[in-house]
Structures are given as C-alpha cells and as structure tokens.
Amino acid sequence: MPLSDQDVQKQIQHMMAFIDQEANEKAEEIDAKAEEEFNIEKGRLVQQQRMKIMEFYERKEKQVELQKKIQNSNLLNQARLKILKAREEHIQNVIEDARCRLVHIANDKNKYKAVLLGLISQGLCKLGEDEVSVQCRQEDLNIVRDCLPAAINKCKELIKKDVKASMDTENFLGSETSGGVILLANKGKIKVVNTLDKRLELMSGQMLPEIRNSLFGSNPNRKFFD
C-alpha cells in the first residue's frame, strides 16, 4: 500500500530530525575536541612563556650576581691599593724622618768621627786604588782630615796594599748633604758615594722587608723576602 503524502512528510521530518540530531552531536563533539585542543595548546603556550620568563629572570639574576661580584672585587682591589699606598707613604715618612735625624749624627762630633772613619776606610777598600781624593762638606773638612790617616791605615790592614788619600779642598759637597764623603780615583772616573744620605738610601732599600714587618706585621701570603 503506497504511502500517503502525510506519511512521507512524517518520514522526511523524522529523517531531518535525526540528521539534525546527528549534526548537533557531531558539532558538539567537534566543539569539545576543539576546546580540548585549545586548552592543551593554551597550556603549552602558557608553560612555554612561563619557562621563557623564568629563564629571562634567571639570566638577569645571574647577571646581577656577576655584577655584584665584579663590583665587590673592584671595591676590594681599590681598598687594597689604598692600604698599600698608605703603607708606602708611611714607610717613606719613616725613611724621611730617619733622613732628618742624620743631621744629629754630624752634631755629635765623637760619634760622627767614628762614622766618617768607617765610611772613608770602606770607600778606600772598595776602590783599591793607589791614589784617592776625598770630598766632604766644607764644614767637615777638619774632622775628615783628622780621620784620614787612621782610615788609610785601616784600609792597608784589610787589603794589604799601600793607599794614598788626600783631601779635595776645592770641591765640596752641597749644603743639602747630611754628611759623609765621596771618594774619587783615576781622575774622577771611579767614584764611591759614601754620604750619609746615600747610605740611608742603600740601607732602607735592603731593609725594606724588615721595615714593613716591623711596622705592619708579617704577611702570611708572602713567599719571597729578598
């Protein structure tokens, strides 16, 4: 029995309803899947950006820490340099104070005469020449002349050689010199400077480690002392 138009319409409507339901379910399924994929991708991107931000701030933190270490190192080096400079200035002040006190040696005639005797005899032995000229300050001329014979004899005993020495009465040491003598031989080509200032300079250079140790104590990091 053929279907009536009404029955056909009902079937068509039923089919259309079924298709709509299937389409809606499919659409919901696609939406749900899209939502899931969106949330997954969003989570991935958020995590990726979070990692980038963390890495950025970790780098920043390391840079800040490095800058802090560099700054601390620079400040420490500057402080060490200031300490070294202050110590060096203090040592120079001590040496300068010693230089100022050299004047008092010349004022004590007996002590000064003994010092001159040693300086002259040492210079004669060091030169080892047959004829030597001795220069001194003009105010020391008489005391140096008095020391000369004893200094010559002492030199002869030490080096077993005849030595002649004479005073230079034309060329004197400058007034800025604290005292002592200069000995010349071979027409001035050979010279021994035995002034008090020169002796202080030599001794302070040789005794610099001892001076530092006396003023500032021993340095535990120091390996060489010469």
PDB file of C-alpha atoms in Angstrom:
ATOM      1  CA  MET A   1       0.000   0.000   0.000  1.00  0.00           C
ATOM      2  CA  PRO A   2       1.511   3.265  -1.140  1.00  0.00           C
ATOM      3  CA  LEU A   3       2.425   5.899   1.488  1.00  0.00           C
ATOM      4  CA  SER A   4       0.311   8.892   1.705  1.00  0.00           C
ATOM      5  CA  ASP A   5       1.778  12.352   1.373  1.00  0.00           C
ATOM      6  CA  GLN A   6       1.277  12.825   5.076  1.00  0.00           C
ATOM      7  CA  ASP A   7       3.264   9.678   5.865  1.00  0.00           C
ATOM      8  CA  VAL A   8       6.051  10.771   3.506  1.00  0.00           C
ATOM      9  CA  GLN A   9       6.215  14.145   5.196  1.00  0.00           C
ATOM     10  CA  LYS A  10       6.419  12.475   8.600  1.00  0.00           C
ATOM     11  CA  GLN A  11       9.284  10.239   7.455  1.00  0.00           C
ATOM     12  CA  ILE A  12      11.066  13.180   5.896  1.00  0.00           C
ATOM     13  CA  GLN A  13      10.663  15.189   9.107  1.00  0.00           C
ATOM     14  CA  HIS A  14      11.835  12.200  11.139  1.00  0.00           C
ATOM     15  CA  MET A  15      14.906  11.827   8.913  1.00  0.00           C
ATOM     16  CA  MET A  16      15.590  15.546   9.119  1.00  0.00           C
ATOM     17  CA  ALA A  17      15.288  15.446  12.909  1.00  0.00           C
ATOM     18  CA  PHE A  18      17.692  12.512  13.014  1.00  0.00           C
ATOM     19  CA  ILE A  19      20.120  14.313  10.710  1.00  0.00           C
ATOM     20  CA  ASP A  20      19.835  17.479  12.852  1.00  0.00           C
ATOM     21  CA  GLN A  21      20.499  15.479  15.988  1.00  0.00           C
ATOM     22  CA  GLU A  22      23.488  13.779  14.378  1.00  0.00           C
ATOM     23  CA  ALA A  23      24.764  17.130  13.141  1.00  0.00           C
ATOM     24  CA  ASN A  24      24.311  18.711  16.571  1.00  0.00           C
ATOM     25  CA  GLU A  25      26.074  15.824  18.288  1.00  0.00           C
ATOM     26  CA  LYS A  26      28.880  15.988  15.738  1.00  0.00           C
ATOM     27  CA  ALA A  27      29.121  19.734  16.184  1.00  0.00           C
ATOM     28  CA  GLU A  28      29.227  19.340  19.958  1.00  0.00           C
ATOM     29  CA  GLU A  29      31.888  16.666  19.580  1.00  0.00           C
ATOM     30  CA  ILE A  30      33.934  18.946  17.316  1.00  0.00           C
ATOM     31  CA  ASP A  31      33.460  21.860  19.717  1.00  0.00           C
ATOM     32  CA  ALA A  32      34.506  19.709  22.662  1.00  0.00           C
ATOM     33  CA  LYS A  33      37.562  18.442  20.809  1.00  0.00           C
ATOM     34  CA  ALA A  34      38.424  21.954  19.636  1.00  0.00           C
ATOM     35  CA  GLU A  35      38.005  23.211  23.210  1.00  0.00           C
ATOM     36  CA  GLU A  36      40.261  20.426  24.481  1.00  0.00           C
ATOM     37  CA  GLU A  37      42.904  21.106  21.842  1.00  0.00           C
ATOM     38  CA  PHE A  38      42.611  24.820  22.525  1.00  0.00           C
ATOM     39  CA  ASN A  39      43.128  24.277  26.247  1.00  0.00           C
ATOM     40  CA  ILE A  40      46.075  21.957  25.576  1.00  0.00           C
ATOM     41  CA  GLU A  41      47.689  24.471  23.183  1.00  0.00           C
ATOM     42  CA  LYS A  42      46.937  27.322  25.557  1.00  0.00           C
ATOM     43  CA  GLY A  43      48.527  25.379  28.416  1.00  0.00           C
ATOM     44  CA  ARG A  44      51.561  24.599  26.233  1.00  0.00           C
ATOM     45  CA  LEU A  45      51.971  28.248  25.222  1.00  0.00           C
ATOM     46  CA  VAL A  46      51.489  29.457  28.789  1.00  0.00           C
ATOM     47  CA  GLN A  47      54.089  26.946  30.045  1.00  0.00           C
ATOM     48  CA  GLN A  48      56.425  27.928  27.210  1.00  0.00           C
ATOM     49  CA  GLN A  49      56.107  31.624  28.068  1.00  0.00           C
ATOM     50  CA  ARG A  50      56.462  30.834  31.761  1.00  0.00           C
ATOM     51  CA  MET A  51      59.718  28.983  31.045  1.00  0.00           C
ATOM     52  CA  LYS A  52      60.951  31.891  28.924  1.00  0.00           C
ATOM     53  CA  ILE A  53      60.110  34.345  31.699  1.00  0.00           C
ATOM     54  CA  MET A  54      61.838  32.128  34.299  1.00  0.00           C
ATOM     55  CA  GLU A  55      64.911  31.768  32.068  1.00  0.00           C
ATOM     56  CA  PHE A  56      64.946  35.539  31.475  1.00  0.00           C
ATOM     57  CA  TYR A  57      64.876  36.322  35.189  1.00  0.00           C
ATOM     58  CA  GLU A  58      67.398  33.594  35.958  1.00  0.00           C
ATOM     59  CA  ARG A  59      69.763  35.223  33.447  1.00  0.00           C
ATOM     60  CA  LYS A  60      69.023  38.607  34.992  1.00  0.00           C
ATOM     61  CA  GLU A  61      69.685  37.223  38.457  1.00  0.00           C
ATOM     62  CA  LYS A  62      72.989  35.704  37.324  1.00  0.00           C
ATOM     63  CA  GLN A  63      73.965  38.985  35.649  1.00  0.00           C
ATOM     64  CA  VAL A  64      73.140  40.916  38.820  1.00  0.00           C
ATOM     65  CA  GLU A  65      75.122  38.406  40.901  1.00  0.00           C
ATOM     66  CA  LEU A  66      78.059  38.642  38.490  1.00  0.00           C
ATOM     67  CA  GLN A  67      77.933  42.441  38.542  1.00  0.00           C
ATOM     68  CA  LYS A  68      77.835  42.333  42.339  1.00  0.00           C
ATOM     69  CA  LYS A  69      80.912  40.062  42.426  1.00  0.00           C
ATOM     70  CA  ILE A  70      82.757  42.315  39.964  1.00  0.00           C
ATOM     71  CA  GLN A  71      81.818  45.401  41.969  1.00  0.00           C
ATOM     72  CA  ASN A  72      82.887  43.763  45.241  1.00  0.00           C
ATOM     73  CA  SER A  73      86.153  42.665  43.633  1.00  0.00           C
ATOM     74  CA  ASN A  74      86.782  46.196  42.323  1.00  0.00           C
ATOM     75  CA  LEU A  75      85.993  47.718  45.715  1.00  0.00           C
ATOM     76  CA  LEU A  76      88.278  45.187  47.419  1.00  0.00           C
ATOM     77  CA  ASN A  77      91.094  45.922  44.967  1.00  0.00           C
ATOM     78  CA  GLN A  78      90.635  49.667  45.466  1.00  0.00           C
ATOM     79  CA  ALA A  79      90.731  49.184  49.233  1.00  0.00           C
ATOM     80  CA  ARG A  80      93.897  47.077  48.928  1.00  0.00           C
ATOM     81  CA  LEU A  81      95.524  49.709  46.718  1.00  0.00           C
ATOM     82  CA  LYS A  82      94.614  52.428  49.210  1.00  0.00           C
ATOM     83  CA  ILE A  83      96.084  50.356  52.033  1.00  0.00           C
ATOM     84  CA  LEU A  84      99.268  49.688  50.032  1.00  0.00           C
ATOM     85  CA  LYS A  85      99.544  53.369  49.143  1.00  0.00           C
ATOM     86  CA  ALA A  86      99.014  54.420  52.768  1.00  0.00           C
ATOM     87  CA  ARG A  87     101.604  51.890  53.919  1.00  0.00           C
ATOM     88  CA  GLU A  88     104.108  53.027  51.295  1.00  0.00           C
ATOM     89  CA  GLU A  89     103.568  56.656  52.311  1.00  0.00           C
ATOM     90  CA  HIS A  90     104.067  55.692  55.945  1.00  0.00           C
ATOM     91  CA  ILE A  91     107.324  53.875  55.095  1.00  0.00           C
ATOM     92  CA  GLN A  92     108.536  56.896  53.128  1.00  0.00           C
ATOM     93  CA  ASN A  93     107.651  59.123  56.089  1.00  0.00           C
ATOM     94  CA  VAL A  94     109.668  56.858  58.387  1.00  0.00           C
ATOM     95  CA  ILE A  95     112.650  56.976  55.990  1.00  0.00           C
ATOM     96  CA  GLU A  96     112.299  60.752  55.655  1.00  0.00           C
ATOM     97  CA  ASP A  97     112.209  61.053  59.444  1.00  0.00           C
ATOM     98  CA  ALA A  98     115.396  58.990  59.602  1.00  0.00           C
ATOM     99  CA  ARG A  99     116.949  61.277  56.980  1.00  0.00           C
ATOM    100  CA  CYS A 100     116.086  64.329  59.083  1.00  0.00           C
ATOM    101  CA  ARG A 101     117.762  62.690  62.070  1.00  0.00           C
ATOM    102  CA  LEU A 102     121.021  62.257  60.135  1.00  0.00           C
ATOM    103  CA  VAL A 103     121.807  65.873  60.984  1.00  0.00           C
ATOM    104  CA  HIS A 104     122.068  64.923  64.652  1.00  0.00           C
ATOM    105  CA  ILE A 105     124.825  62.401  63.827  1.00  0.00           C
ATOM    106  CA  ALA A 106     127.012  65.189  62.441  1.00  0.00           C
ATOM    107  CA  ASN A 107     126.320  67.294  65.531  1.00  0.00           C
ATOM    108  CA  ASP A 108     127.783  64.635  67.826  1.00  0.00           C
ATOM    109  CA  LYS A 109     131.487  65.052  66.936  1.00  0.00           C
ATOM    110  CA  ASN A 110     132.773  61.847  68.576  1.00  0.00           C
ATOM    111  CA  LYS A 111     130.072  59.664  67.024  1.00  0.00           C
ATOM    112  CA  TYR A 112     130.385  61.447  63.668  1.00  0.00           C
ATOM    113  CA  LYS A 113     134.155  60.967  63.643  1.00  0.00           C
ATOM    114  CA  ALA A 114     133.732  57.211  64.157  1.00  0.00           C
ATOM    115  CA  VAL A 115     131.167  57.101  61.351  1.00  0.00           C
ATOM    116  CA  LEU A 116     133.439  59.038  58.999  1.00  0.00           C
ATOM    117  CA  LEU A 117     136.363  56.772  59.804  1.00  0.00           C
ATOM    118  CA  GLY A 118     134.283  53.753  58.794  1.00  0.00           C
ATOM    119  CA  LEU A 119     132.927  55.413  55.638  1.00  0.00           C
ATOM    120  CA  ILE A 120     136.368  56.551  54.433  1.00  0.00           C
ATOM    121  CA  SER A 121     138.118  53.227  55.112  1.00  0.00           C
ATOM    122  CA  GLN A 122     135.304  51.307  53.471  1.00  0.00           C
ATOM    123  CA  GLY A 123     135.464  53.538  50.397  1.00  0.00           C
ATOM    124  CA  LEU A 124     139.241  53.176  50.155  1.00  0.00           C
ATOM    125  CA  CYS A 125     138.985  49.378  50.351  1.00  0.00           C
ATOM    126  CA  LYS A 126     136.224  49.323  47.773  1.00  0.00           C
ATOM    127  CA  LEU A 127     138.210  51.441  45.327  1.00  0.00           C
ATOM    128  CA  GLY A 128     141.530  49.642  45.945  1.00  0.00           C
ATOM    129  CA  GLU A 129     143.325  52.407  44.035  1.00  0.00           C
ATOM    130  CA  ASP A 130     146.785  53.804  44.761  1.00  0.00           C
ATOM    131  CA  GLU A 131     145.666  57.438  44.910  1.00  0.00           C
ATOM    132  CA  VAL A 132     142.270  58.603  46.088  1.00  0.00           C
ATOM    133  CA  SER A 133     140.721  62.050  46.513  1.00  0.00           C
ATOM    134  CA  VAL A 134     138.222  62.609  49.305  1.00  0.00           C
ATOM    135  CA  GLN A 135     135.391  65.137  49.098  1.00  0.00           C
ATOM    136  CA  CYS A 136     133.281  66.285  52.037  1.00  0.00           C
ATOM    137  CA  ARG A 137     131.186  69.215  53.203  1.00  0.00           C
ATOM    138  CA  GLN A 138     133.191  72.357  53.815  1.00  0.00           C
ATOM    139  CA  GLU A 139     132.228  72.374  57.493  1.00  0.00           C
ATOM    140  CA  ASP A 140     133.512  68.779  57.802  1.00  0.00           C
ATOM    141  CA  LEU A 141     136.920  69.490  56.289  1.00  0.00           C
ATOM    142  CA  ASN A 142     138.904  69.433  59.541  1.00  0.00           C
ATOM    143  CA  ILE A 143     137.231  66.369  61.051  1.00  0.00           C
ATOM    144  CA  VAL A 144     137.569  64.396  57.785  1.00  0.00           C
ATOM    145  CA  ARG A 145     141.235  65.422  57.545  1.00  0.00           C
ATOM    146  CA  ASP A 146     141.737  64.138  61.089  1.00  0.00           C
ATOM    147  CA  CYS A 147     140.129  60.797  60.200  1.00  0.00           C
ATOM    148  CA  LEU A 148     142.150  60.279  57.027  1.00  0.00           C
ATOM    149  CA  PRO A 149     145.386  58.762  58.470  1.00  0.00           C
ATOM    150  CA  ALA A 150     143.518  56.234  60.611  1.00  0.00           C
ATOM    151  CA  ALA A 151     141.248  55.322  57.692  1.00  0.00           C
ATOM    152  CA  ILE A 152     144.273  54.775  55.414  1.00  0.00           C
ATOM    153  CA  ASN A 153     145.960  52.532  57.978  1.00  0.00           C
ATOM    154  CA  LYS A 154     142.776  50.532  58.499  1.00  0.00           C
ATOM    155  CA  CYS A 155     142.410  50.052  54.729  1.00  0.00           C
ATOM    156  CA  LYS A 156     146.047  48.917  54.427  1.00  0.00           C
ATOM    157  CA  GLU A 157     145.468  46.304  57.117  1.00  0.00           C
ATOM    158  CA  LEU A 158     142.379  44.969  55.340  1.00  0.00           C
ATOM    159  CA  ILE A 159     143.539  44.833  51.705  1.00  0.00           C
ATOM    160  CA  LYS A 160     147.308  44.560  52.342  1.00  0.00           C
ATOM    161  CA  LYS A 161     148.087  47.355  49.931  1.00  0.00           C
ATOM    162  CA  ASP A 162     149.589  50.851  50.166  1.00  0.00           C
ATOM    163  CA  VAL A 163     146.963  53.512  49.631  1.00  0.00           C
ATOM    164  CA  LYS A 164     147.359  57.259  49.367  1.00  0.00           C
ATOM    165  CA  ALA A 165     144.443  59.586  50.027  1.00  0.00           C
ATOM    166  CA  SER A 166     144.215  63.357  50.000  1.00  0.00           C
ATOM    167  CA  MET A 167     141.557  65.929  50.726  1.00  0.00           C
ATOM    168  CA  ASP A 168     139.847  67.800  47.902  1.00  0.00           C
ATOM    169  CA  THR A 169     139.860  71.348  49.232  1.00  0.00           C
ATOM    170  CA  GLU A 170     138.308  72.895  46.141  1.00  0.00           C
ATOM    171  CA  ASN A 171     135.175  70.831  45.532  1.00  0.00           C
ATOM    172  CA  PHE A 172     132.829  70.379  48.482  1.00  0.00           C
ATOM    173  CA  LEU A 173     129.586  68.524  48.924  1.00  0.00           C
ATOM    174  CA  GLY A 174     126.442  70.638  48.847  1.00  0.00           C
ATOM    175  CA  SER A 175     124.839  72.013  51.983  1.00  0.00           C
ATOM    176  CA  GLU A 176     121.805  69.747  51.396  1.00  0.00           C
ATOM    177  CA  THR A 177     124.023  66.739  52.135  1.00  0.00           C
ATOM    178  CA  SER A 178     123.650  65.432  55.686  1.00  0.00           C
ATOM    179  CA  GLY A 179     127.304  64.427  55.899  1.00  0.00           C
ATOM    180  CA  GLY A 180     129.709  61.712  54.852  1.00  0.00           C
ATOM    181  CA  VAL A 181     132.198  61.603  51.987  1.00  0.00           C
ATOM    182  CA  ILE A 182     132.666  60.890  48.304  1.00  0.00           C
ATOM    183  CA  LEU A 183     135.882  59.149  47.226  1.00  0.00           C
ATOM    184  CA  LEU A 184     137.225  59.525  43.686  1.00  0.00           C
ATOM    185  CA  ALA A 185     140.062  57.823  41.818  1.00  0.00           C
ATOM    186  CA  ASN A 186     141.518  57.758  38.313  1.00  0.00           C
ATOM    187  CA  LYS A 187     140.795  61.469  37.759  1.00  0.00           C
ATOM    188  CA  GLY A 188     137.203  61.138  38.908  1.00  0.00           C
ATOM    189  CA  LYS A 189     136.355  58.242  36.589  1.00  0.00           C
ATOM    190  CA  ILE A 190     135.849  55.905  39.542  1.00  0.00           C
ATOM    191  CA  LYS A 191     133.685  57.056  42.424  1.00  0.00           C
ATOM    192  CA  VAL A 192     132.312  55.704  45.693  1.00  0.00           C
ATOM    193  CA  VAL A 193     129.482  57.739  47.215  1.00  0.00           C
ATOM    194  CA  ASN A 194     129.555  57.212  50.981  1.00  0.00           C
ATOM    195  CA  THR A 195     127.422  60.110  52.111  1.00  0.00           C
ATOM    196  CA  LEU A 196     125.010  59.584  54.987  1.00  0.00           C
ATOM    197  CA  ASP A 197     122.074  60.149  52.623  1.00  0.00           C
ATOM    198  CA  LYS A 198     123.346  57.507  50.181  1.00  0.00           C
ATOM    199  CA  ARG A 199     123.996  55.031  52.977  1.00  0.00           C
ATOM    200  CA  LEU A 200     120.474  55.579  54.294  1.00  0.00           C
ATOM    201  CA  GLU A 201     119.086  55.053  50.798  1.00  0.00           C
ATOM    202  CA  LEU A 202     121.003  51.774  50.401  1.00  0.00           C
ATOM    203  CA  MET A 203     120.161  50.515  53.873  1.00  0.00           C
ATOM    204  CA  SER A 204     116.464  51.412  53.621  1.00  0.00           C
ATOM    205  CA  GLY A 205     116.280  49.538  50.307  1.00  0.00           C
ATOM    206  CA  GLN A 206     117.948  46.453  51.760  1.00  0.00           C
ATOM    207  CA  MET A 207     115.912  46.555  54.979  1.00  0.00           C
ATOM    208  CA  LEU A 208     112.560  47.313  53.340  1.00  0.00           C
ATOM    209  CA  PRO A 209     111.061  43.858  54.136  1.00  0.00           C
ATOM    210  CA  GLU A 210     112.164  44.211  57.771  1.00  0.00           C
ATOM    211  CA  ILE A 211     110.751  47.739  57.955  1.00  0.00           C
ATOM    212  CA  ARG A 212     107.408  46.542  56.573  1.00  0.00           C
ATOM    213  CA  ASN A 213     107.355  43.632  59.000  1.00  0.00           C
ATOM    214  CA  SER A 214     108.207  45.911  61.925  1.00  0.00           C
ATOM    215  CA  LEU A 215     105.525  48.473  61.011  1.00  0.00           C
ATOM    216  CA  PHE A 216     102.699  46.260  59.779  1.00  0.00           C
ATOM    217  CA  GLY A 217     103.499  42.733  60.944  1.00  0.00           C
ATOM    218  CA  SER A 218     104.349  39.699  58.848  1.00  0.00           C
ATOM    219  CA  ASN A 219     102.417  38.918  55.685  1.00  0.00           C
ATOM    220  CA  PRO A 220     101.242  35.259  55.735  1.00  0.00           C
ATOM    221  CA  ASN A 221     100.937  35.297  51.925  1.00  0.00           C
ATOM    222  CA  ARG A 222     104.497  36.466  51.335  1.00  0.00           C
ATOM    223  CA  LYS A 223     106.728  33.773  49.796  1.00  0.00           C
ATOM    224  CA  PHE A 224     109.881  35.739  48.955  1.00  0.00           C
ATOM    225  CA  PHE A 225     111.757  38.083  51.257  1.00  0.00           C
ATOM    226  CA  ASP A 226     114.679  39.264  49.140  1.00  0.00           C
TER     227      ASP A 226
END
